[in-house]
Amino acid sequence: MALTLFEKLWQQHLVCELEGGASLIYIDRVFLHERTGSIALKSLQADNRQVINPQQVFCTMDHIVDTFPGRTDKTLMPSGEDFIKATREASIDAGINLIDLNDPRQGIVHVISPEQGIVQPGATLVCPDSHTCSQGALGALAWGIGSSEAEHAMATQTLRVAKPKTMRIRFEGQLNPGVFAKDMILHLIGKYSAAGGAGYAIEFAGTAVQALDIEARLTLCNMAVEFSAFTGLIAPDEKTIEYLQGRPFAPSGEHWQKAVAHWQTLFSDKQAIFDKDIRVDCCDILPTVTWGTSPQHTCNVNGVIPNAEQGQDDNQINAMQQALEYMGLRPGIAIDSLPIDCAFIGSCTNSRLSDLRIAATVLAGRKVAAGVKAICVPGSTQVKKAAEQEGLDKIFIQAGFEWRESGCSMCFNAGGESFGFQQRVVSTTNRNFESRQGPQTRSHLASPATVAASAIAGRIADPREFL
């Protein structure tokens, strides 16, 4: 029987079928962070249970840590230091892999897991963070869970999961100049809605996806959850194998050859049938930016703010009206005429070395517009180090950006730092919900190139003018 990639991974990890239509799935690896990790570990300890396989559990400090140079355990977030210390102590007690604040491997979980070779093709990986689906870019079955599920996975190495349906999204053709993976996923969500993937595990495929490097694929899969999908994944190929070879947690020696032989079997069979199939013509994708309070509120960077009456039903019309009011916008305004207060490059979506290179290409020899607060937060300490070895930090600093330590930072304001009241921010992050980045902050999602171009122009700007 012909199988999709998702079905192959599901079958390989199926322990048994349970009553009520759910399945018991074997979990290869669990990743934690300090915002929820201490809760799961302490709860496990309180129940007098142990981590069944500590070598397969990892924890990093990323969500509520400060990103200012010279940082310590102290944070702007009230009680943040307590979270960090509690997670550190619980991780040491449990004997799991701890990547602490001063560890040279430290960074955002979804950046360092691929970077260290922790996530691998064919593996199941869970983390109490909704953007765990990012890691499906390497052919893994990865999804976000809650703290109680993390506790269960650590104690039993299994989870009860309802099997989703399958969807294939084929991006065909060549990307236009100035268009990147972030534009691809925003275009998709804008066209098919933020609920378009609900109930599905999505495989991204097509010539344009095959042409993407691994870091761009991570960006694409990162926002599968913003499409409401269970997860997103991409079949491993030679780029995947080349990316993983030699990484700290990747197999080596004869184990490497066996692993590669297995990884090369992980693809959807030609005759496999998906429950839903979508084709996207890449010639239709232009640099894209959000205008509202949902990732589905998108338009081309030189488009106009839509009229709420264009909504397909009363609920959508009301949501668009509320978004327009919150964002302080009127229909018909050219989005590239909107002045910005801040520009942010970072998050698990777009903070990798290739993202910083793209932004630096736009920023080189230019200055951030007067009055714009611009911040760059590398996704990991290793990304930061590599960028500094290439001199990218100097380009950012000379342009007028703050250059920070790695972490989630102002992707959301749970770390104690935020943008100001009703400030308009163009950001490489993944969510533009109300007050996500600060008190009534107005966030516009875009690619690193668009964010860098906007910082220079002092308004939302088309990156093609600067590339």
XYZ file of C-alpha atoms in Angstrom:
467
model
C 0.000 0.000 0.000
C 1.371 3.420 -0.967
C 1.943 5.646 2.071
C 2.544 9.322 2.706
C 5.628 10.351 4.662
C 3.444 11.179 7.656
C 1.807 7.744 7.585
C 5.209 6.057 7.477
C 6.400 7.981 10.525
C 3.120 7.335 12.343
C 3.254 3.592 11.706
C 6.897 3.362 12.746
C 6.038 4.937 16.121
C 2.617 3.392 16.736
C 2.605 1.421 19.982
C -1.082 0.506 19.912
C -4.540 1.797 19.074
C -6.576 3.085 22.005
C -10.282 3.366 22.666
C -11.975 6.448 21.302
C -9.927 6.603 18.126
C -6.670 7.796 19.678
C -3.276 6.125 19.294
C -0.355 5.585 21.646
C 2.753 6.971 19.928
C 6.373 6.328 20.914
C 8.287 9.573 21.540
C 11.971 9.592 20.659
C 12.955 12.962 22.105
C 11.533 15.599 24.431
C 12.708 19.206 24.515
C 11.957 21.614 27.369
C 12.574 25.288 28.052
C 12.651 27.301 31.255
C 9.156 28.756 30.915
C 7.451 25.347 31.227
C 10.279 22.863 31.800
C 10.491 23.370 35.550
C 6.728 22.822 35.836
C 6.872 19.461 34.060
C 10.009 18.301 35.866
C 8.821 19.390 39.318
C 5.420 17.762 38.759
C 7.145 14.536 37.767
C 9.242 14.714 40.909
C 6.206 15.426 43.081
C 4.505 12.316 41.669
C 7.603 10.306 42.615
C 8.284 9.421 38.986
C 11.545 9.452 37.077
C 12.504 10.412 33.541
C 12.567 7.030 31.832
C 15.352 7.952 29.390
C 17.213 11.108 30.502
C 19.601 10.947 27.532
C 16.695 11.672 25.185
C 15.421 14.733 27.081
C 16.878 18.201 26.483
C 16.308 21.571 28.114
C 17.456 25.060 27.173
C 17.042 28.564 28.580
C 15.399 30.729 25.935
C 11.913 32.075 26.605
C 12.191 34.461 29.539
C 15.915 35.129 29.624
C 17.124 38.661 29.031
C 18.965 39.232 25.770
C 20.983 42.287 26.829
C 24.793 41.958 26.672
C 26.277 40.802 29.969
C 23.065 39.120 31.081
C 22.772 36.933 34.168
C 19.994 34.839 35.739
C 18.256 38.083 36.663
C 15.488 39.046 34.242
C 13.145 41.927 33.566
C 10.296 39.476 34.052
C 9.183 39.349 37.694
C 10.096 35.894 39.094
C 11.962 35.072 35.879
C 15.112 34.298 37.848
C 13.128 31.801 39.906
C 12.011 29.999 36.733
C 15.592 29.772 35.488
C 17.002 28.484 38.770
C 14.147 26.010 39.268
C 14.593 24.623 35.749
C 18.349 24.319 36.214
C 17.997 22.463 39.518
C 15.236 20.169 38.253
C 17.193 19.347 35.092
C 20.313 18.453 37.058
C 18.288 16.324 39.498
C 16.619 14.472 36.598
C 19.937 13.923 34.808
C 18.685 15.273 31.466
C 20.709 17.234 28.893
C 20.794 20.806 30.178
C 21.856 23.622 27.854
C 22.226 26.384 30.403
C 22.298 30.142 29.997
C 26.102 30.370 29.766
C 26.443 27.270 27.577
C 27.947 28.021 24.126
C 25.128 25.878 22.653
C 22.370 28.003 24.242
C 19.590 29.386 22.116
C 15.965 29.117 21.073
C 14.857 25.490 21.263
C 13.743 25.255 17.606
C 17.018 26.787 16.449
C 19.436 24.740 18.526
C 17.707 21.384 18.087
C 18.521 21.254 14.343
C 21.799 23.087 14.927
C 22.977 20.385 17.347
C 21.556 17.500 15.309
C 19.105 16.618 18.078
C 16.165 16.446 15.687
C 16.701 13.914 12.912
C 14.681 12.496 10.017
C 12.187 9.860 11.079
C 12.217 10.818 14.761
C 9.298 11.926 16.898
C 10.053 15.040 18.922
C 7.776 17.001 21.241
C 8.186 20.184 23.236
C 5.798 22.325 25.297
C 5.895 25.028 22.643
C 3.506 25.380 19.714
C 6.246 26.061 17.149
C 7.869 22.663 17.602
C 6.489 21.902 14.133
C 9.469 23.915 12.804
C 11.611 20.829 13.207
C 9.551 18.836 10.737
C 11.726 20.589 8.153
C 14.247 17.792 8.644
C 11.749 14.999 8.048
C 10.828 14.486 11.692
C 7.362 14.177 13.202
C 7.491 17.105 15.624
C 4.654 18.884 17.390
C 3.876 21.101 20.354
C 2.386 19.795 23.588
C 1.427 21.015 27.071
C 3.401 20.679 30.299
C 1.327 17.736 31.531
C 1.936 15.924 28.235
C 5.653 16.642 28.559
C 5.544 15.029 31.998
C 3.808 11.954 30.552
C 6.281 11.716 27.663
C 9.257 11.876 30.015
C 7.815 9.231 32.336
C 6.602 6.760 29.701
C 8.237 7.825 26.399
C 4.756 7.681 24.856
C 1.846 10.031 24.230
C -1.829 9.565 23.458
C -2.517 11.335 20.148
C -5.498 11.628 17.834
C -4.308 10.897 14.319
C -4.712 13.905 11.994
C -5.612 13.772 8.315
C -2.966 14.425 5.673
C -2.482 17.419 3.419
C 0.162 18.123 0.804
C 0.998 21.689 -0.157
C 3.072 21.923 -3.331
C 4.895 25.170 -3.986
C 5.730 24.960 -7.678
C 7.950 27.173 -9.799
C 10.685 29.669 -8.970
C 10.412 32.329 -6.295
C 10.363 35.927 -7.476
C 13.280 38.198 -6.488
C 12.943 39.461 -2.912
C 10.633 36.585 -1.959
C 11.639 34.200 0.821
C 10.212 31.302 2.829
C 8.430 33.727 5.172
C 6.588 35.221 2.208
C 5.618 31.736 1.042
C 3.933 30.782 4.306
C 2.279 34.189 4.787
C 0.931 33.998 1.236
C -0.482 30.535 1.925
C -2.166 31.537 5.191
C -3.496 34.731 3.644
C -5.071 32.793 0.780
C -6.487 29.807 2.675
C -7.029 31.372 6.154
C -5.447 30.732 9.538
C -7.748 27.729 9.941
C -6.888 26.217 6.560
C -4.766 23.416 7.999
C -6.922 22.528 11.013
C -6.975 18.779 11.618
C -4.141 18.032 9.174
C -0.504 17.026 9.209
C 0.984 18.956 6.309
C 3.762 17.893 3.986
C 5.360 20.782 2.122
C 6.583 19.715 -1.306
C 7.155 20.967 -4.841
C 10.073 22.401 -6.782
C 10.268 25.613 -4.740
C 10.461 23.703 -1.445
C 13.152 21.406 -2.847
C 15.153 24.498 -3.812
C 15.050 25.935 -0.277
C 17.986 25.419 2.046
C 17.350 23.775 5.426
C 17.096 27.035 7.354
C 14.455 28.350 4.962
C 12.563 25.062 5.298
C 12.595 25.558 9.073
C 10.922 28.941 8.557
C 8.265 27.379 6.327
C 7.420 24.596 8.789
C 7.585 26.982 11.754
C 4.317 28.649 10.808
C 2.375 25.468 10.018
C 0.800 25.961 13.439
C -0.347 29.455 12.354
C -2.196 27.572 9.601
C -3.748 25.548 12.467
C -2.015 22.354 11.344
C -1.014 19.548 13.721
C 2.462 19.759 12.229
C 4.384 20.522 9.071
C 7.112 18.371 7.563
C 9.366 18.067 4.535
C 10.827 14.837 3.196
C 14.568 14.561 3.887
C 16.903 14.776 0.900
C 20.605 15.207 0.204
C 20.480 18.739 1.644
C 19.143 17.294 4.912
C 21.869 14.660 5.066
C 24.593 17.192 4.294
C 23.198 19.567 6.932
C 23.212 16.939 9.701
C 26.563 15.315 9.027
C 29.072 16.018 11.783
C 26.646 17.732 14.133
C 27.125 16.861 17.830
C 24.076 14.611 18.297
C 23.987 13.203 14.765
C 25.005 9.557 14.298
C 28.628 8.855 13.403
C 30.686 6.018 11.995
C 28.737 2.947 10.954
C 25.662 4.366 12.692
C 25.747 7.292 10.268
C 25.599 5.001 7.250
C 22.692 3.047 8.734
C 20.868 6.261 9.597
C 21.306 7.683 6.107
C 20.040 4.434 4.572
C 16.903 4.723 6.697
C 16.437 8.443 6.028
C 16.500 7.791 2.296
C 13.335 5.685 2.656
C 11.424 8.587 4.203
C 9.320 10.080 1.432
C 5.731 9.904 0.274
C 5.217 7.098 -2.202
C 4.259 8.239 -5.695
C 0.818 6.642 -5.475
C 0.149 7.862 -1.925
C -3.176 9.624 -1.514
C -3.505 12.741 0.634
C -6.801 13.781 2.158
C -6.245 17.230 0.672
C -3.846 18.538 -1.965
C -3.069 22.230 -2.584
C -0.916 23.664 -5.347
C 0.617 27.133 -5.007
C 2.131 28.839 -8.045
C 5.195 30.708 -6.801
C 4.948 33.326 -9.546
C 1.936 34.645 -7.594
C 3.979 35.273 -4.428
C 5.405 38.743 -3.824
C 7.030 40.147 -0.665
C 4.205 39.816 1.857
C 3.338 41.581 5.099
C 0.461 41.295 7.561
C -1.804 44.271 8.148
C -4.078 42.979 10.949
C -4.127 40.827 14.066
C -4.045 37.373 12.478
C -1.420 35.792 10.201
C -4.201 35.510 7.604
C -4.491 39.303 7.395
C -1.919 39.668 4.626
C -1.269 41.692 1.517
C 1.614 42.337 -0.869
C 4.097 44.838 0.487
C 2.940 47.376 -2.116
C -0.742 46.521 -1.750
C -3.501 48.346 0.125
C -5.371 47.750 3.368
C -8.534 45.796 2.482
C -12.120 46.678 3.281
C -13.704 44.512 5.976
C -16.703 44.034 3.713
C -14.496 41.746 1.625
C -14.816 39.149 4.390
C -16.503 35.900 3.400
C -19.009 35.827 6.276
C -20.179 37.884 9.250
C -17.547 36.439 11.579
C -14.727 37.292 9.201
C -16.153 40.758 8.523
C -16.362 41.466 12.279
C -12.828 40.153 12.846
C -11.469 42.347 10.062
C -13.290 45.402 11.425
C -11.841 44.793 14.894
C -8.377 44.305 13.404
C -8.590 47.556 11.449
C -9.660 49.427 14.583
C -6.931 47.857 16.731
C -4.243 48.522 14.125
C -5.401 52.112 13.589
C -5.924 51.583 9.864
C -8.439 52.545 7.182
C -9.262 50.563 4.028
C -7.491 51.699 0.884
C -4.312 52.933 2.585
C -1.129 51.789 0.859
C 0.600 49.528 3.347
C 4.025 50.782 2.284
C 3.007 54.271 3.410
C 2.686 53.202 7.064
C 5.400 54.744 9.269
C 6.914 52.369 11.832
C 8.270 52.905 15.331
C 10.269 49.695 15.670
C 11.865 46.871 13.689
C 12.613 43.458 15.170
C 14.673 40.630 13.655
C 14.620 37.448 15.710
C 12.457 34.539 16.988
C 12.377 30.851 16.102
C 10.983 31.837 12.697
C 13.750 34.037 11.301
C 16.842 34.325 13.497
C 19.233 31.888 11.850
C 22.494 32.788 10.150
C 20.972 32.861 6.660
C 18.256 35.248 7.919
C 20.870 37.603 9.357
C 22.870 37.462 6.120
C 19.796 38.465 4.116
C 19.036 41.374 6.445
C 22.683 42.466 6.425
C 22.640 42.574 2.614
C 19.859 45.160 2.842
C 21.446 47.096 5.722
C 25.027 47.304 4.459
C 26.097 50.930 4.003
C 22.715 52.261 5.115
C 21.247 53.727 8.310
C 18.069 53.012 10.235
C 15.604 55.888 9.867
C 15.546 58.489 12.646
C 13.181 57.591 15.462
C 13.028 53.858 14.660
C 14.089 51.446 17.397
C 15.733 48.465 15.690
C 16.771 45.249 17.430
C 18.400 42.033 16.202
C 18.398 38.939 18.410
C 20.252 35.917 16.982
C 18.504 32.599 17.471
C 21.407 30.917 19.244
C 24.766 31.681 20.750
C 26.377 29.775 17.874
C 24.447 31.842 15.305
C 25.623 34.997 17.084
C 29.240 33.804 17.094
C 29.139 32.793 13.418
C 27.558 36.120 12.462
C 30.265 38.004 14.341
C 32.980 35.976 12.606
C 31.506 37.140 9.296
C 31.273 40.739 10.500
C 27.474 40.825 10.304
C 27.254 42.306 13.794
C 29.201 45.352 12.627
C 26.788 45.847 9.717
C 23.797 45.729 12.069
C 25.405 48.020 14.656
C 26.662 50.545 12.084
C 23.189 50.635 10.563
C 21.690 51.455 13.970
C 20.424 48.084 15.199
C 20.928 46.841 18.739
C 22.909 43.570 18.662
C 21.725 41.196 21.383
C 22.382 37.827 23.018
C 20.245 34.906 21.834
C 16.742 34.128 23.078
C 13.065 34.490 22.265
C 13.197 38.121 23.350
C 10.385 40.326 22.043
C 8.676 37.706 19.927
C 6.257 38.042 22.833
C 6.364 40.168 25.944
C 6.483 37.373 28.552
C 10.183 38.047 29.094
C 9.471 41.366 30.744
C 10.603 43.505 27.800
C 8.153 44.861 25.260
C 7.557 47.553 22.692
C 5.618 50.629 23.693
C 1.905 51.419 23.798
C 0.392 51.240 20.297
C 3.806 51.330 18.668
C 3.870 50.010 15.122
C 6.432 47.219 14.739
C 7.528 45.341 11.644
C 8.780 41.992 12.852
C 10.173 38.654 11.643
C 8.160 36.822 14.297
C 5.230 34.450 13.754
C 2.284 35.986 15.582
C 0.643 39.383 15.352
C -2.099 38.902 17.942
C -3.280 41.860 19.997
C -0.642 42.931 22.554
C 1.637 40.044 21.546
C 4.736 42.272 21.552
C 3.590 44.882 24.058
C 0.595 46.884 25.321
C -1.656 47.314 22.270
C 1.455 47.062 20.107
C 0.648 46.897 16.394
C 2.745 44.128 14.842
C 3.284 43.520 11.132
C 4.882 40.169 10.217
C 7.384 40.049 7.361
C 10.626 38.500 6.126
C 14.050 39.643 7.410
C 14.609 41.481 4.116
C 11.340 43.387 4.448
C 12.014 44.215 8.107
C 15.504 45.508 7.305
C 14.200 47.569 4.376
C 11.425 49.007 6.555
C 13.886 49.958 9.293
C 15.881 51.969 6.751
C 12.849 53.587 5.143
C 11.101 54.337 8.424
C 7.959 52.807 6.972
C 6.896 49.403 5.714
C 8.996 49.036 2.590
C 9.522 46.752 -0.374
C 12.862 44.906 0.070
C 13.328 44.750 -3.683
C 14.168 48.444 -3.602
C 17.221 47.644 -1.437
C 18.413 44.251 -2.659
